[in-house]
Amino acid sequence: MSKRILIVDDDRGILSTMSEFLQREGYQILQATNGREALHQLREERPDILLSDVSMPEIDGMELLEQAHTKYPSMPIMLITGFGSISLAVEAMKKGAQDFVIKPLRFDELLAKVRTMSELCDLKRENASLRKELNSQYSFENIIGQSPKLIKIFEMLKQVSPTDTSILIRGEAGTGKELIAKAIHSLSNRSERHMVKVNCAVFADNLLEAELFGNVKGAYTGAIRDNKGRFELADNSTLFLDEIGDITPNMQVKLLRVLAEQEFEKVGSGQTMKVDVRIVAATNRNLEEAIKDGSFREDLFYRLNVIPIDLPPLRERREDIPLLVSHFLDFYNDKFKKEITGVSDRAMDHLIAYQWPGNIRELRHAFERAVILCSGTELDMENFPPEVMQNQITTRIQVNGSGSLKDMVDSYEKQLILKALAENNNNKLRTAKVLQVHRSTFMSKLKAHGIQ
């Protein structure tokens, strides 16, 4: 596929000559006569290669290089100058240029360098493709679980993450909303830039405005310098708005405008800035109820809730607890240089039975405490918080729904299987032998209980 090259030069004669030459060599050409026009072309057309003159009015080639490399770090950039300055070439390379040519142009040299940059584009595309392939296999490695509810969420993320659609993640505190946001970003077309995060709940209204949109010097008391806001920092990337349900109606209006128009003004400035930002938001509030009581705007909700993702609490995916137990045990063994081999049967019973109101975050903290306090090779009840171990085991077989005998038997059987799997490092064949169940029967029971 022929590469698209943006050529920038304020000399229209040179611009035309270079364009015609490279077009004859099979390249698609975009043109700009100044830096401002070039930035617009970069944003709208996304060329493969940037070829720019250095000496231009307003935004010169060096400033264009800096801005272009910041926003599009994988795009090869070559500068052209009439001044054979070694120091200028070195500075350009430091700022991200791949190459440098000097006027008057030798077209054989120009073509050779453009071909090299074209090959670099192909290599970067191939690397990006390999990263995508790896991401499809491992991008959820920090989200532990095999429950049917979680698997459905993973499948949805693979579909929606590569788009620019807004996503609203909903779930109780501690369910892993930020991990889901990071997974979305890692699977997106913006993954080569860092995701930017802001917790909306920790800022007062006036400070949140400056945090999101930035400010100019003197905009308010204490504003001693110009500051970039999170939207500007997240240009061409993902902005994660955590605790979005906690922002005030006044801020909701301002945020709605940015989501609708992708533009804003810094606090204290009348200059409008345009950005290209993908929004992922999260909340533990019921926003539909907030709309009814007038504390959250319905139009903002619909802007954010294009793709809703509802994370289940840990008590609704107890089958994942043994996997999380294994993960946290490995993690804290490594962190604290311990050699704890496992969890006692009675402690595991309580871990599975407990309601975990703080969800995965509470389980993680309980394990950190347990590993620190353990002086032996096995975690037991005394190592965990009392409230977890005082939980009645009978809650593990409490029924959902009708409360029939079959429900109780199914629930108890499922917990026994989960505990046995955890004790045998999730080895299904060994677990079937321990439980004295034929392999095919055991696999059928795993399928029936939704255990993967």
Tab-separated table of C-alpha atoms in Angstrom, residues 68-385:
chain	number	residue	atom	x	y	z
A	68	ALA	CA	3.931	16.237	15.806
A	69	HIS	CA	6.269	13.832	17.592
A	70	THR	CA	4.450	14.380	20.900
A	71	LYS	CA	1.027	13.687	19.395
A	72	TYR	CA	2.021	11.008	16.859
A	73	PRO	CA	5.165	9.350	18.271
A	74	SER	CA	5.156	6.444	15.803
A	75	MET	CA	5.086	8.657	12.669
A	76	PRO	CA	8.485	9.058	10.918
A	77	ILE	CA	9.473	12.724	10.456
A	78	MET	CA	12.139	14.229	8.180
A	79	LEU	CA	13.190	17.899	8.152
A	80	ILE	CA	14.498	19.923	5.211
A	81	THR	CA	16.688	23.008	5.614
A	82	GLY	CA	18.755	25.370	3.531
A	83	PHE	CA	21.283	25.667	6.319
A	84	GLY	CA	23.862	22.893	6.636
A	85	SER	CA	24.016	23.093	10.410
A	86	ILE	CA	25.208	19.992	12.254
A	87	SER	CA	23.911	21.369	15.569
A	88	LEU	CA	20.448	21.882	14.044
A	89	ALA	CA	20.448	18.303	12.744
A	90	VAL	CA	21.446	16.978	16.175
A	91	GLU	CA	18.702	19.027	17.852
A	92	ALA	CA	16.148	17.739	15.335
A	93	MET	CA	17.141	14.127	16.025
A	94	LYS	CA	16.820	14.723	19.774
A	95	LYS	CA	13.300	16.045	19.250
A	96	GLY	CA	12.244	12.956	17.321
A	97	ALA	CA	13.215	13.436	13.658
A	98	GLN	CA	14.239	10.252	11.854
A	99	ASP	CA	16.271	12.068	9.192
A	100	PHE	CA	17.419	15.402	7.803
A	101	VAL	CA	18.103	16.664	4.245
A	102	ILE	CA	19.713	19.891	3.051
A	103	LYS	CA	18.667	22.224	0.223
A	104	PRO	CA	19.303	22.386	-2.662
A	105	LEU	CA	17.662	18.984	-2.780
A	106	ARG	CA	19.195	16.012	-4.528
A	107	PHE	CA	16.134	14.027	-5.540
A	108	ASP	CA	17.941	10.671	-5.540
A	109	GLU	CA	18.947	11.298	-1.912
A	110	LEU	CA	15.423	12.470	-1.015
A	111	LEU	CA	13.865	9.360	-2.584
A	112	ALA	CA	16.301	7.012	-0.824
A	113	LYS	CA	15.507	8.570	2.545
A	114	VAL	CA	11.747	8.547	1.916
A	115	ARG	CA	11.961	4.851	0.992
A	116	THR	CA	13.840	4.163	4.234
A	117	MET	CA	11.137	5.970	6.190
A	118	SER	CA	8.477	4.039	4.289
A	119	GLU	CA	10.134	0.779	5.353
A	120	LEU	CA	10.189	2.112	8.921
A	121	CYS	CA	6.417	2.650	8.674
A	122	ASP	CA	5.974	-0.981	7.613
A	123	LEU	CA	8.109	-2.184	10.523
A	124	LYS	CA	6.134	-0.092	13.003
A	125	ARG	CA	2.848	-1.401	11.578
A	126	GLU	CA	4.134	-4.958	11.869
A	127	ASN	CA	5.189	-4.323	15.471
A	128	ALA	CA	1.797	-2.782	16.227
A	129	SER	CA	0.098	-5.828	14.713
A	130	LEU	CA	2.207	-8.128	16.880
A	131	ARG	CA	1.350	-6.035	19.938
A	132	LYS	CA	-2.345	-6.334	19.089
A	133	GLU	CA	-1.972	-10.097	18.799
A	134	LEU	CA	-0.238	-10.267	22.166
A	135	ASN	CA	-2.809	-7.950	23.704
A	136	SER	CA	-5.631	-10.200	22.535
A	137	GLN	CA	-4.038	-13.020	24.524
A	138	TYR	CA	-2.612	-11.268	27.556
A	139	SER	CA	-4.195	-7.841	27.946
A	140	PHE	CA	-6.466	-9.078	30.730
A	141	GLU	CA	-3.680	-10.769	32.692
A	142	ASN	CA	-4.087	-8.338	35.595
A	143	ILE	CA	-7.813	-9.054	35.789
A	144	ILE	CA	-8.063	-12.434	37.450
A	145	GLY	CA	-11.127	-14.579	36.889
A	146	GLN	CA	-12.862	-17.198	34.789
A	147	SER	CA	-16.467	-16.741	35.874
A	148	PRO	CA	-19.057	-16.536	33.067
A	149	LYS	CA	-19.877	-12.913	33.958
A	150	LEU	CA	-16.243	-11.873	33.659
A	151	ILE	CA	-15.678	-13.814	30.437
A	152	LYS	CA	-18.627	-11.951	28.856
A	153	ILE	CA	-17.052	-8.649	29.882
A	154	PHE	CA	-13.704	-9.670	28.374
A	155	GLU	CA	-15.393	-10.552	25.077
A	156	MET	CA	-17.179	-7.194	24.998
A	157	LEU	CA	-13.934	-5.330	25.721
A	158	LYS	CA	-12.233	-6.971	22.748
A	159	GLN	CA	-15.041	-5.656	20.528
A	160	VAL	CA	-15.388	-2.097	21.811
A	161	SER	CA	-11.849	-1.160	22.901
A	162	PRO	CA	-10.470	-0.505	19.363
A	163	THR	CA	-13.233	2.083	18.751
A	164	ASP	CA	-13.311	5.678	20.027
A	165	THR	CA	-16.713	5.195	21.664
A	166	SER	CA	-17.255	6.452	25.214
A	167	ILE	CA	-17.479	3.695	27.832
A	168	LEU	CA	-19.043	3.858	31.296
A	169	ILE	CA	-17.795	1.272	33.811
A	170	ARG	CA	-20.135	0.702	36.739
A	171	GLY	CA	-19.542	-1.350	39.846
A	172	GLU	CA	-19.084	-1.306	43.587
A	173	ALA	CA	-15.888	0.048	45.126
A	174	GLY	CA	-13.035	-2.422	44.790
A	175	THR	CA	-14.388	-4.377	41.813
A	176	GLY	CA	-11.520	-3.393	39.502
A	177	LYS	CA	-12.927	-0.513	37.441
A	178	GLU	CA	-9.514	1.082	36.871
A	179	LEU	CA	-8.048	-2.254	35.722
A	180	ILE	CA	-10.852	-2.522	33.167
A	181	ALA	CA	-10.124	1.042	31.989
A	182	LYS	CA	-6.441	0.169	31.544
A	183	ALA	CA	-7.374	-2.954	29.583
A	184	ILE	CA	-9.614	-0.875	27.295
A	185	HIS	CA	-6.763	1.564	26.660
A	186	SER	CA	-4.213	-1.197	26.022
A	187	LEU	CA	-6.482	-2.690	23.342
A	188	SER	CA	-7.260	0.666	21.727
A	189	ASN	CA	-5.659	2.436	18.778
A	190	ARG	CA	-4.306	4.982	21.279
A	191	SER	CA	-2.278	2.510	23.337
A	192	GLU	CA	1.135	3.902	22.363
A	193	ARG	CA	0.362	6.979	24.500
A	194	HIS	CA	-0.203	6.824	28.257
A	195	MET	CA	-3.745	6.791	29.596
A	196	VAL	CA	-4.480	9.893	31.702
A	197	LYS	CA	-6.522	9.499	34.895
A	198	VAL	CA	-8.363	11.902	37.183
A	199	ASN	CA	-10.397	11.054	40.287
A	200	CYS	CA	-13.274	13.518	40.124
A	201	ALA	CA	-14.281	12.922	43.752
A	202	VAL	CA	-11.126	14.375	45.332
A	203	PHE	CA	-11.375	17.905	43.877
A	204	ALA	CA	-13.581	20.820	44.840
A	205	ASP	CA	-15.598	22.231	41.941
A	206	ASN	CA	-13.257	25.122	41.030
A	207	LEU	CA	-10.150	22.964	41.390
A	208	LEU	CA	-11.638	20.168	39.273
A	209	GLU	CA	-12.224	22.652	36.441
A	210	ALA	CA	-8.551	23.670	36.484
A	211	GLU	CA	-7.485	20.028	36.824
A	212	LEU	CA	-9.488	18.989	33.756
A	213	PHE	CA	-9.014	22.023	31.520
A	214	GLY	CA	-5.825	23.643	32.812
A	215	ASN	CA	-5.289	27.288	33.730
A	216	VAL	CA	-3.297	30.332	32.761
A	217	LYS	CA	-1.084	32.228	35.176
A	218	GLY	CA	-3.136	34.437	37.510
A	219	ALA	CA	-6.448	32.709	36.749
A	220	TYR	CA	-7.079	32.251	40.483
A	221	THR	CA	-5.272	32.676	43.789
A	222	GLY	CA	-2.208	30.462	43.758
A	223	ALA	CA	-2.083	30.069	39.965
A	224	ILE	CA	1.549	31.156	39.642
A	225	ARG	CA	2.108	29.559	36.229
A	226	ASP	CA	0.294	28.192	33.183
A	227	ASN	CA	-0.763	24.570	33.687
A	228	LYS	CA	-1.957	21.928	31.259
A	229	GLY	CA	-5.191	20.171	32.172
A	230	ARG	CA	-5.944	16.475	31.910
A	231	PHE	CA	-7.823	16.901	28.615
A	232	GLU	CA	-4.803	18.541	27.001
A	233	LEU	CA	-2.480	15.875	28.428
A	234	ALA	CA	-4.791	13.157	27.072
A	235	ASP	CA	-4.888	14.541	23.515
A	236	ASN	CA	-4.799	11.560	21.109
A	237	SER	CA	-5.060	9.225	24.094
A	238	THR	CA	-7.610	8.013	26.661
A	239	LEU	CA	-8.897	10.037	29.619
A	240	PHE	CA	-10.184	7.946	32.530
A	241	LEU	CA	-12.708	9.924	34.589
A	242	ASP	CA	-13.033	7.998	37.851
A	243	GLU	CA	-15.983	8.659	40.212
A	244	ILE	CA	-17.775	10.609	37.484
A	245	GLY	CA	-21.016	10.420	39.465
A	246	ASP	CA	-19.595	12.782	42.106
A	247	ILE	CA	-19.185	15.904	39.944
A	248	THR	CA	-21.455	18.895	40.519
A	249	PRO	CA	-24.182	20.049	38.084
A	250	ASN	CA	-22.021	23.071	37.183
A	251	MET	CA	-19.096	20.846	36.164
A	252	GLN	CA	-21.462	18.480	34.364
A	253	VAL	CA	-22.432	21.301	31.982
A	254	LYS	CA	-18.787	22.110	31.208
A	255	LEU	CA	-17.880	18.460	30.753
A	256	LEU	CA	-20.852	17.900	28.448
A	257	ARG	CA	-19.593	20.619	26.122
A	258	VAL	CA	-16.131	19.051	25.838
A	259	LEU	CA	-17.596	15.621	25.125
A	260	ALA	CA	-19.903	17.043	22.469
A	261	GLU	CA	-17.466	19.390	20.721
A	262	GLN	CA	-13.983	18.169	21.781
A	263	GLU	CA	-12.993	21.732	22.649
A	264	PHE	CA	-12.569	23.845	25.805
A	265	GLU	CA	-10.904	26.925	27.275
A	266	LYS	CA	-8.354	26.935	30.066
A	267	VAL	CA	-9.453	28.652	33.272
A	268	GLY	CA	-8.681	32.350	32.842
A	269	SER	CA	-8.257	32.123	29.061
A	270	GLY	CA	-10.568	32.946	26.179
A	271	GLN	CA	-8.618	30.861	23.661
A	272	THR	CA	-10.416	27.703	22.552
A	273	MET	CA	-8.374	24.502	22.395
A	274	LYS	CA	-9.371	21.463	20.336
A	275	VAL	CA	-8.480	17.945	21.449
A	276	ASP	CA	-8.981	14.363	20.323
A	277	VAL	CA	-9.714	12.406	23.512
A	278	ARG	CA	-11.394	9.043	24.106
A	279	ILE	CA	-13.434	9.005	27.335
A	280	VAL	CA	-13.689	6.077	29.722
A	281	ALA	CA	-15.639	6.923	32.886
A	282	ALA	CA	-16.390	4.968	36.052
A	283	THR	CA	-18.773	5.247	38.974
A	284	ASN	CA	-20.107	3.261	41.909
A	285	ARG	CA	-23.291	5.337	41.996
A	286	ASN	CA	-26.650	4.488	40.456
A	287	LEU	CA	-26.748	7.251	37.846
A	288	GLU	CA	-30.322	6.464	36.774
A	289	GLU	CA	-31.432	7.258	40.340
A	290	ALA	CA	-29.231	10.368	40.317
A	291	ILE	CA	-31.004	11.514	37.143
A	292	LYS	CA	-34.381	11.035	38.827
A	293	ASP	CA	-33.394	13.098	41.879
A	294	GLY	CA	-31.871	15.805	39.672
A	295	SER	CA	-28.242	15.438	40.763
A	296	PHE	CA	-26.978	14.118	37.410
A	297	ARG	CA	-27.747	15.369	33.905
A	298	GLU	CA	-29.536	12.926	31.646
A	299	ASP	CA	-27.826	14.261	28.482
A	300	LEU	CA	-24.372	13.783	30.045
A	301	PHE	CA	-25.325	10.260	31.111
A	302	TYR	CA	-26.210	9.335	27.528
A	303	ARG	CA	-22.932	10.830	26.276
A	304	LEU	CA	-20.966	8.670	28.707
A	305	ASN	CA	-23.094	5.532	28.643
A	306	VAL	CA	-22.716	4.627	24.952
A	307	ILE	CA	-21.172	1.299	26.001
A	308	PRO	CA	-22.049	0.358	29.608
A	309	ILE	CA	-19.941	-2.236	31.425
A	310	ASP	CA	-21.319	-3.525	34.725
A	311	LEU	CA	-18.726	-5.220	36.927
A	312	PRO	CA	-20.157	-7.855	39.277
A	313	PRO	CA	-19.210	-7.754	42.968
A	314	LEU	CA	-16.959	-10.534	44.214
A	315	ARG	CA	-19.838	-12.215	46.082
A	316	GLU	CA	-21.499	-12.808	42.683
A	317	ARG	CA	-18.454	-14.573	41.253
A	318	ARG	CA	-17.215	-16.681	44.153
A	319	GLU	CA	-15.825	-19.211	41.695
A	320	ASP	CA	-13.035	-16.681	41.016
A	321	ILE	CA	-11.944	-16.508	44.672
A	322	PRO	CA	-9.574	-19.527	44.500
A	323	LEU	CA	-7.873	-18.000	41.435
A	324	LEU	CA	-7.515	-14.660	43.228
A	325	VAL	CA	-6.203	-16.457	46.315
A	326	SER	CA	-3.511	-18.140	44.219
A	327	HIS	CA	-2.615	-14.850	42.515
A	328	PHE	CA	-2.338	-12.812	45.734
A	329	LEU	CA	-0.387	-15.583	47.463
A	330	ASP	CA	2.209	-15.568	44.675
A	331	PHE	CA	2.329	-11.763	44.611
A	332	TYR	CA	2.841	-11.262	48.361
A	333	ASN	CA	5.201	-14.229	48.678
A	334	ASP	CA	7.396	-12.463	46.150
A	335	LYS	CA	6.966	-9.016	47.713
A	336	PHE	CA	7.750	-10.095	51.288
A	337	LYS	CA	10.248	-12.861	50.401
A	338	LYS	CA	8.084	-15.588	51.965
A	339	GLU	CA	7.661	-19.243	50.999
A	340	ILE	CA	4.053	-19.865	51.995
A	341	THR	CA	2.724	-22.864	50.097
A	342	GLY	CA	-1.032	-22.429	50.462
A	343	VAL	CA	-4.143	-21.786	52.543
A	344	SER	CA	-5.609	-24.211	55.068
A	345	ASP	CA	-8.917	-25.903	54.234
A	346	ARG	CA	-10.832	-24.142	56.985
A	347	ALA	CA	-9.422	-20.719	56.051
A	348	MET	CA	-10.312	-21.320	52.391
A	349	ASP	CA	-13.871	-22.231	53.411
A	350	HIS	CA	-14.224	-18.866	55.149
A	351	LEU	CA	-12.632	-16.944	52.261
A	352	ILE	CA	-15.139	-18.427	49.827
A	353	ALA	CA	-18.076	-17.919	52.203
A	354	TYR	CA	-17.361	-14.303	53.195
A	355	GLN	CA	-19.449	-11.570	51.512
A	356	TRP	CA	-16.473	-9.269	50.702
A	357	PRO	CA	-18.225	-5.870	50.865
A	358	GLY	CA	-14.939	-4.258	49.785
A	359	ASN	CA	-14.632	-6.731	46.915
A	360	ILE	CA	-11.219	-7.534	45.379
A	361	ARG	CA	-9.537	-4.607	47.138
A	362	GLU	CA	-10.604	-6.006	50.522
A	363	LEU	CA	-9.426	-9.507	49.560
A	364	ARG	CA	-6.044	-8.128	48.462
A	365	HIS	CA	-5.558	-6.239	51.732
A	366	ALA	CA	-6.614	-9.311	53.728
A	367	PHE	CA	-3.970	-11.343	51.919
A	368	GLU	CA	-1.277	-8.738	52.428
A	369	ARG	CA	-1.976	-8.826	56.163
A	370	ALA	CA	-2.105	-12.641	56.232
A	371	VAL	CA	1.222	-13.107	54.461
A	372	ILE	CA	2.944	-10.552	56.702
A	373	LEU	CA	1.615	-12.218	59.882
A	374	CYS	CA	2.245	-15.808	58.800
A	375	SER	CA	5.360	-17.358	60.366
A	376	GLY	CA	4.846	-20.838	58.906
A	377	THR	CA	4.348	-22.285	55.446
A	378	GLU	CA	0.522	-22.244	55.369
A	379	LEU	CA	-1.973	-19.430	55.867
A	380	ASP	CA	-4.554	-20.259	58.523
A	381	MET	CA	-7.536	-18.555	60.118
A	382	GLU	CA	-5.520	-16.571	62.673
A	383	ASN	CA	-3.605	-14.814	59.871
A	384	PHE	CA	-6.706	-13.235	58.322
A	385	PRO	CA	-8.873	-10.368	59.651
